[in-house]
mmCIF file of C-alpha atoms in Angstrom:
data_model
loop_
_atom_site.group_PDB
_atom_site.id
_atom_site.type_symbol
_atom_site.label_atom_id
_atom_site.label_comp_id
_atom_site.label_asym_id
_atom_site.label_seq_id
_atom_site.Cartn_x
_atom_site.Cartn_y
_atom_site.Cartn_z
ATOM 1 C CA MET A 995 20.250 -22.533 -9.310
ATOM 2 C CA ALA A 996 16.789 -22.956 -7.763
ATOM 3 C CA ARG A 997 14.347 -24.891 -9.913
ATOM 4 C CA ASN A 998 11.065 -23.320 -10.964
ATOM 5 C CA ILE A 999 7.825 -24.871 -9.757
ATOM 6 C CA GLN A 1000 6.324 -26.624 -12.786
ATOM 7 C CA SER A 1001 2.688 -26.303 -11.711
ATOM 8 C CA LEU A 1002 3.066 -22.533 -11.296
ATOM 9 C CA GLU A 1003 4.756 -22.228 -14.681
ATOM 10 C CA ARG A 1004 1.862 -24.120 -16.271
ATOM 11 C CA ALA A 1005 -0.709 -21.946 -14.479
ATOM 12 C CA ALA A 1006 1.069 -18.785 -15.661
ATOM 13 C CA ALA A 1007 1.176 -20.103 -19.229
ATOM 14 C CA MET A 1008 -2.534 -20.875 -19.006
ATOM 15 C CA LEU A 1009 -3.360 -17.338 -17.878
ATOM 16 C CA ARG A 1010 -1.272 -15.870 -20.694
ATOM 17 C CA LEU A 1011 -3.045 -18.111 -23.187
ATOM 18 C CA LEU A 1012 -6.471 -16.977 -21.979
ATOM 19 C CA ALA A 1013 -5.320 -13.344 -21.982
ATOM 20 C CA GLY A 1014 -4.143 -13.583 -25.578
ATOM 21 C CA GLY A 1015 -7.381 -14.811 -27.107
ATOM 22 C CA GLU A 1016 -10.505 -12.885 -28.034
ATOM 23 C CA ARG A 1017 -12.797 -15.771 -27.177
ATOM 24 C CA ARG A 1018 -13.311 -18.324 -24.474
ATOM 25 C CA LEU A 1019 -11.291 -21.515 -24.767
ATOM 26 C CA GLY A 1020 -12.370 -25.061 -24.098
ATOM 27 C CA LEU A 1021 -10.449 -27.600 -22.051
ATOM 28 C CA SER A 1022 -9.223 -29.488 -25.119
ATOM 29 C CA GLU A 1023 -7.984 -26.299 -26.785
ATOM 30 C CA ILE A 1024 -6.106 -25.224 -23.667
ATOM 31 C CA ALA A 1025 -4.554 -28.640 -23.117
ATOM 32 C CA SER A 1026 -3.509 -28.917 -26.764
ATOM 33 C CA ALA A 1027 -2.040 -25.407 -26.919
ATOM 34 C CA LEU A 1028 0.086 -26.012 -23.813
ATOM 35 C CA GLY A 1029 0.972 -29.627 -24.529
ATOM 36 C CA LEU A 1030 -0.725 -30.900 -21.372
ATOM 37 C CA ALA A 1031 -2.845 -33.908 -20.647
ATOM 38 C CA LYS A 1032 -6.508 -33.024 -20.245
ATOM 39 C CA GLY A 1033 -6.520 -34.197 -16.629
ATOM 40 C CA THR A 1034 -3.534 -31.985 -15.774
ATOM 41 C CA ALA A 1035 -5.026 -28.967 -17.524
ATOM 42 C CA HIS A 1036 -8.372 -29.498 -15.840
ATOM 43 C CA GLY A 1037 -6.761 -29.671 -12.402
ATOM 44 C CA ILE A 1038 -4.949 -26.364 -12.931
ATOM 45 C CA LEU A 1039 -8.077 -24.711 -14.320
ATOM 46 C CA ARG A 1040 -10.129 -25.928 -11.372
ATOM 47 C CA THR A 1041 -7.615 -24.421 -8.926
ATOM 48 C CA LEU A 1042 -7.457 -21.118 -10.813
ATOM 49 C CA GLN A 1043 -11.242 -21.030 -10.920
ATOM 50 C CA ALA A 1044 -11.480 -21.590 -7.150
ATOM 51 C CA GLU A 1045 -9.154 -18.616 -6.613
ATOM 52 C CA GLY A 1046 -11.137 -16.382 -8.968
ATOM 53 C CA PHE A 1047 -8.410 -16.117 -11.613
ATOM 54 C CA VAL A 1048 -10.421 -18.088 -14.189
ATOM 55 C CA GLU A 1049 -14.152 -18.276 -14.865
ATOM 56 C CA GLN A 1050 -16.088 -20.985 -16.692
ATOM 57 C CA ASP A 1051 -19.091 -20.200 -18.846
ATOM 58 C CA SER A 1052 -21.957 -22.318 -17.540
ATOM 59 C CA ALA A 1053 -23.544 -22.776 -20.968
ATOM 60 C CA SER A 1054 -20.526 -23.689 -23.091
ATOM 61 C CA GLY A 1055 -18.127 -24.940 -20.421
ATOM 62 C CA ARG A 1056 -15.396 -22.743 -21.911
ATOM 63 C CA TYR A 1057 -12.912 -20.744 -19.816
ATOM 64 C CA GLN A 1058 -11.946 -17.071 -19.624
ATOM 65 C CA LEU A 1059 -9.969 -14.837 -17.276
ATOM 66 C CA GLY A 1060 -11.633 -14.139 -13.928
ATOM 67 C CA ALA A 1061 -12.452 -10.958 -12.038
ATOM 68 C CA GLU A 1062 -9.729 -11.494 -9.429
ATOM 69 C CA LEU A 1063 -7.086 -10.773 -12.070
ATOM 70 C CA LEU A 1064 -8.807 -7.496 -12.865
ATOM 71 C CA ARG A 1065 -8.780 -6.553 -9.181
ATOM 72 C CA LEU A 1066 -5.082 -7.338 -8.872
ATOM 73 C CA GLY A 1067 -4.334 -5.470 -12.070
ATOM 74 C CA ASN A 1068 -6.212 -2.417 -10.851
ATOM 75 C CA SER A 1069 -4.295 -2.519 -7.575
ATOM 76 C CA TYR A 1070 -1.026 -2.628 -9.506
ATOM 77 C CA LEU A 1071 -2.069 0.284 -11.694
ATOM 78 C CA ASP A 1072 -3.359 2.258 -8.703
ATOM 79 C CA VAL A 1073 -0.042 1.964 -6.872
ATOM 80 C CA HIS A 1074 1.950 2.925 -9.942
ATOM 81 C CA GLU A 1075 -0.318 5.863 -10.715
ATOM 82 C CA LEU A 1076 -0.064 6.978 -7.103
ATOM 83 C CA ARG A 1077 3.722 6.838 -7.197
ATOM 84 C CA ALA A 1078 3.897 8.584 -10.574
ATOM 85 C CA ARG A 1079 1.594 11.384 -9.437
ATOM 86 C CA ALA A 1080 3.509 11.806 -6.186
ATOM 87 C CA LEU A 1081 7.061 12.040 -7.573
ATOM 88 C CA VAL A 1082 7.269 15.804 -7.994
ATOM 89 C CA TRP A 1083 5.332 16.628 -4.829
ATOM 90 C CA THR A 1084 7.369 14.293 -2.620
ATOM 91 C CA ASP A 1085 10.614 15.722 -3.995
ATOM 92 C CA ASP A 1086 9.347 19.209 -3.155
ATOM 93 C CA LEU A 1087 8.343 18.080 0.337
ATOM 94 C CA ALA A 1088 11.796 16.634 0.997
ATOM 95 C CA ARG A 1089 13.439 19.879 -0.114
ATOM 96 C CA SER A 1090 11.124 22.149 1.884
ATOM 97 C CA SER A 1091 11.158 20.042 5.055
ATOM 98 C CA GLY A 1092 14.748 18.866 4.936
ATOM 99 C CA GLU A 1093 13.551 15.401 5.958
ATOM 100 C CA SER A 1094 13.015 11.965 4.412
ATOM 101 C CA VAL A 1095 9.671 11.469 2.693
ATOM 102 C CA TYR A 1096 7.792 8.170 2.501
ATOM 103 C CA LEU A 1097 4.807 7.112 0.428
ATOM 104 C CA GLY A 1098 2.956 4.091 1.785
ATOM 105 C CA VAL A 1099 -0.020 1.902 0.897
ATOM 106 C CA LEU A 1100 -1.899 -0.800 2.761
ATOM 107 C CA HIS A 1101 -0.516 -4.302 2.258
ATOM 108 C CA GLN A 1102 -2.041 -7.093 4.324
ATOM 109 C CA GLN A 1103 -1.590 -5.994 7.961
ATOM 110 C CA GLY A 1104 1.100 -3.402 7.362
ATOM 111 C CA VAL A 1105 2.236 -0.400 5.354
ATOM 112 C CA LEU A 1106 4.209 -1.086 2.181
ATOM 113 C CA ILE A 1107 6.665 1.693 1.313
ATOM 114 C CA VAL A 1108 6.305 2.315 -2.429
ATOM 115 C CA HIS A 1109 8.386 5.500 -2.690
ATOM 116 C CA HIS A 1110 11.148 7.005 -0.557
ATOM 117 C CA VAL A 1111 12.857 10.358 -1.065
ATOM 118 C CA PHE A 1112 16.109 10.736 0.828
ATOM 119 C CA ARG A 1113 16.693 13.562 3.256
ATOM 120 C CA PRO A 1114 18.453 16.268 1.175
ATOM 121 C CA ASP A 1115 21.822 16.233 2.910
ATOM 122 C CA ASP A 1116 25.045 14.244 2.648
ATOM 123 C CA SER A 1117 24.223 11.718 5.365
ATOM 124 C CA ARG A 1118 24.322 7.997 4.638
ATOM 125 C CA GLN A 1119 20.801 6.675 4.061
ATOM 126 C CA VAL A 1120 19.232 3.336 3.096
ATOM 127 C CA LEU A 1121 16.477 3.090 0.483
ATOM 128 C CA GLU A 1122 13.354 1.605 2.093
ATOM 129 C CA VAL A 1123 11.174 1.003 -0.955
ATOM 130 C CA GLY A 1124 9.582 -2.396 -0.435
ATOM 131 C CA ALA A 1125 9.932 -2.258 3.342
ATOM 132 C CA MET A 1126 6.945 -3.029 5.555
ATOM 133 C CA HIS A 1127 6.042 -0.702 8.443
ATOM 134 C CA PRO A 1128 3.513 -1.469 11.194
ATOM 135 C CA LEU A 1129 -0.021 -0.082 11.051
ATOM 136 C CA HIS A 1130 -0.500 0.538 14.760
ATOM 137 C CA SER A 1131 2.530 2.679 15.582
ATOM 138 C CA THR A 1132 3.699 4.589 12.493
ATOM 139 C CA ALA A 1133 2.204 7.845 11.268
ATOM 140 C CA LEU A 1134 1.612 6.309 7.832
ATOM 141 C CA GLY A 1135 -0.134 3.323 9.384
ATOM 142 C CA LYS A 1136 -2.360 5.397 11.642
ATOM 143 C CA VAL A 1137 -3.468 7.540 8.704
ATOM 144 C CA LEU A 1138 -4.401 4.469 6.670
ATOM 145 C CA ALA A 1139 -6.224 2.872 9.602
ATOM 146 C CA ALA A 1140 -8.086 6.121 10.324
ATOM 147 C CA TYR A 1141 -9.337 6.743 6.789
ATOM 148 C CA ASP A 1142 -9.465 3.318 5.118
ATOM 149 C CA PRO A 1143 -12.017 0.841 6.562
ATOM 150 C CA VAL A 1144 -10.052 -2.077 5.136
ATOM 151 C CA ALA A 1145 -6.861 -0.879 6.827
ATOM 152 C CA HIS A 1146 -8.796 -0.402 10.053
ATOM 153 C CA SER A 1147 -10.020 -3.994 9.859
ATOM 154 C CA GLU A 1148 -6.539 -5.290 9.102
ATOM 155 C CA ALA A 1149 -5.133 -3.392 12.082
ATOM 156 C CA ALA A 1150 -7.851 -4.768 14.358
ATOM 157 C CA GLU A 1151 -7.276 -8.330 13.142
ATOM 158 C CA GLY A 1152 -3.579 -8.024 13.947
ATOM 159 C CA GLU A 1153 -4.145 -6.476 17.372
ATOM 160 C CA ALA A 1154 -2.975 -9.575 19.219
ATOM 161 C CA ASP A 1155 0.400 -9.269 17.483
ATOM 162 C CA TRP A 1156 0.915 -5.526 18.003
ATOM 163 C CA GLN A 1157 4.493 -5.044 19.087
ATOM 164 C CA THR A 1158 5.603 -2.633 21.800
ATOM 165 C CA PHE A 1159 8.558 -0.910 20.142
ATOM 166 C CA THR A 1160 9.088 1.786 22.786
ATOM 167 C CA SER A 1161 7.461 2.937 26.009
ATOM 168 C CA ARG A 1162 5.281 5.264 23.914
ATOM 169 C CA THR A 1163 3.782 2.597 21.627
ATOM 170 C CA VAL A 1164 0.004 2.325 21.935
ATOM 171 C CA VAL A 1165 -0.997 -1.342 21.952
ATOM 172 C CA ASP A 1166 -4.453 -1.333 23.551
ATOM 173 C CA HIS A 1167 -7.632 -1.223 21.464
ATOM 174 C CA GLU A 1168 -9.284 1.726 23.217
ATOM 175 C CA GLY A 1169 -6.129 3.819 23.080
ATOM 176 C CA PHE A 1170 -5.608 3.040 19.404
ATOM 177 C CA GLU A 1171 -9.195 3.970 18.518
ATOM 178 C CA GLY A 1172 -8.668 7.256 20.359
ATOM 179 C CA VAL A 1173 -5.578 7.918 18.247
ATOM 180 C CA LEU A 1174 -7.575 7.259 15.070
ATOM 181 C CA ASP A 1175 -10.345 9.638 16.197
ATOM 182 C CA LEU A 1176 -7.720 12.335 16.805
ATOM 183 C CA THR A 1177 -6.140 11.629 13.409
ATOM 184 C CA ARG A 1178 -9.467 12.105 11.616
ATOM 185 C CA ALA A 1179 -10.239 15.249 13.608
ATOM 186 C CA ARG A 1180 -7.002 17.036 12.734
ATOM 187 C CA GLY A 1181 -6.308 15.497 9.310
ATOM 188 C CA TYR A 1182 -2.891 14.035 10.025
ATOM 189 C CA ALA A 1183 -1.181 11.438 12.204
ATOM 190 C CA ALA A 1184 1.996 11.602 14.255
ATOM 191 C CA ASP A 1185 4.516 9.100 15.540
ATOM 192 C CA VAL A 1186 6.819 10.576 18.173
ATOM 193 C CA GLU A 1187 9.205 7.839 19.288
ATOM 194 C CA GLU A 1188 6.437 5.230 19.132
ATOM 195 C CA THR A 1189 8.242 3.044 16.602
ATOM 196 C CA TRP A 1190 11.873 4.150 16.799
ATOM 197 C CA GLU A 1191 13.614 5.949 19.669
ATOM 198 C CA GLY A 1192 14.663 9.455 18.725
ATOM 199 C CA VAL A 1193 12.562 9.501 15.548
ATOM 200 C CA ALA A 1194 9.351 11.418 14.815
ATOM 201 C CA SER A 1195 7.007 11.308 11.816
ATOM 202 C CA VAL A 1196 4.007 13.168 10.435
ATOM 203 C CA ALA A 1197 1.710 11.739 7.740
ATOM 204 C CA ALA A 1198 -1.494 12.678 5.903
ATOM 205 C CA PRO A 1199 -3.931 10.714 3.709
ATOM 206 C CA ILE A 1200 -4.066 10.666 -0.091
ATOM 207 C CA HIS A 1201 -7.410 10.167 -1.846
ATOM 208 C CA ASP A 1202 -8.267 9.213 -5.421
ATOM 209 C CA ARG A 1203 -10.926 10.421 -7.857
ATOM 210 C CA ARG A 1204 -13.515 8.382 -5.976
ATOM 211 C CA ARG A 1205 -12.467 10.205 -2.790
ATOM 212 C CA MET A 1206 -11.286 6.879 -1.441
ATOM 213 C CA PRO A 1207 -8.054 6.710 0.596
ATOM 214 C CA VAL A 1208 -5.354 5.074 -1.522
ATOM 215 C CA GLY A 1209 -2.212 5.829 0.454
ATOM 216 C CA ALA A 1210 -0.423 8.134 2.822
ATOM 217 C CA VAL A 1211 2.560 10.453 2.588
ATOM 218 C CA GLY A 1212 4.747 11.512 5.456
ATOM 219 C CA ILE A 1213 8.071 12.849 6.639
ATOM 220 C CA THR A 1214 10.404 11.189 9.123
ATOM 221 C CA GLY A 1215 13.324 12.716 10.986
ATOM 222 C CA ALA A 1216 15.072 13.193 14.288
ATOM 223 C CA VAL A 1217 12.765 14.338 17.093
ATOM 224 C CA GLU A 1218 14.804 17.481 17.699
ATOM 225 C CA ARG A 1219 14.249 18.569 14.086
ATOM 226 C CA VAL A 1220 10.604 17.544 13.675
ATOM 227 C CA GLN A 1221 9.601 19.031 17.030
ATOM 228 C CA LYS A 1222 10.146 22.446 18.568
ATOM 229 C CA ASP A 1223 9.636 23.088 22.271
ATOM 230 C CA GLY A 1224 8.169 19.604 22.647
ATOM 231 C CA GLU A 1225 5.538 20.049 19.924
ATOM 232 C CA LEU A 1226 5.439 19.028 16.278
ATOM 233 C CA ARG A 1227 6.443 21.930 14.076
ATOM 234 C CA PRO A 1228 3.307 23.481 12.515
ATOM 235 C CA ASP A 1229 5.177 24.270 9.286
ATOM 236 C CA LEU A 1230 6.058 20.600 8.793
ATOM 237 C CA ILE A 1231 2.482 19.505 9.492
ATOM 238 C CA ALA A 1232 1.222 22.049 6.951
ATOM 239 C CA ALA A 1233 3.796 20.941 4.367
ATOM 240 C CA VAL A 1234 2.825 17.277 4.686
ATOM 241 C CA ARG A 1235 -0.889 18.047 4.433
ATOM 242 C CA ASP A 1236 -0.299 20.305 1.425
ATOM 243 C CA CYS A 1237 1.660 17.524 -0.292
ATOM 244 C CA ALA A 1238 -1.128 15.004 0.368
ATOM 245 C CA ARG A 1239 -3.739 17.401 -1.013
ATOM 246 C CA ALA A 1240 -1.644 18.091 -4.110
ATOM 247 C CA VAL A 1241 -1.225 14.394 -4.899
ATOM 248 C CA SER A 1242 -4.933 13.824 -4.237
ATOM 249 C CA ARG A 1243 -5.834 16.609 -6.674
ATOM 250 C CA ASP A 1244 -3.561 15.068 -9.302
ATOM 251 C CA LEU A 1245 -5.401 11.775 -8.790
ATOM 252 C CA GLY A 1246 -8.696 13.540 -9.492
ATOM 253 C CA ALA A 1247 -9.936 13.920 -5.921
ATOM 254 C CA GLY A 1248 -10.641 17.642 -6.176
ATOM 255 C CA ARG A 1249 -10.241 19.897 -3.172
ATOM 256 C CA PHE A 1250 -10.033 18.484 0.362
#
């Protein structure tokens, strides 16, 4: 069995201790409560403070939880609220489209799949929750990069590592920016054999009560089903956009 890292265990215990109190705690109190030497406790606190997880009151020298924990907690809650609000609508989209439905959010320089509804047939499928998809080639990624400035920056920073998956993958900066302009103009993004041969996707943005982009929802299926006469099926595009609007409304975004 792999051994736990003692310094991380102590840091976690320290954060729980600070979270459980209604007041700031001094170094001696923290060290005593956790059975640590003052020097050890101070070293952990200094590291946590540098990362923004702990703050020290300048007047008293006492410690409390830092703002970075609040940011991480809000991100966690945002993702879970997004998934909870999207459950019914994504199920409906899978039924109406007959295709797999994915819900994705920005994570570092990629798209993290946080919800996946299987295609409603008897085919063998693999759950992709937790999988990472590229920003530059997938419909979900293009939507996030088009509407979220942070996602756009992350995509640009990773440009040197953009992978050419197929002959259709756009890997040049000017071409990618053109794709994002088109995505914003029509309100959805497409991926037709740009990431996987024989596979096409359509995705649209989801906004929260602040009208900020918080994710994207899309369908993925075989090109011959998602397209008709060489063009994306308008009914599928409309269904994806309707789903995104419905989830956005449930998140308090109002009408888009």
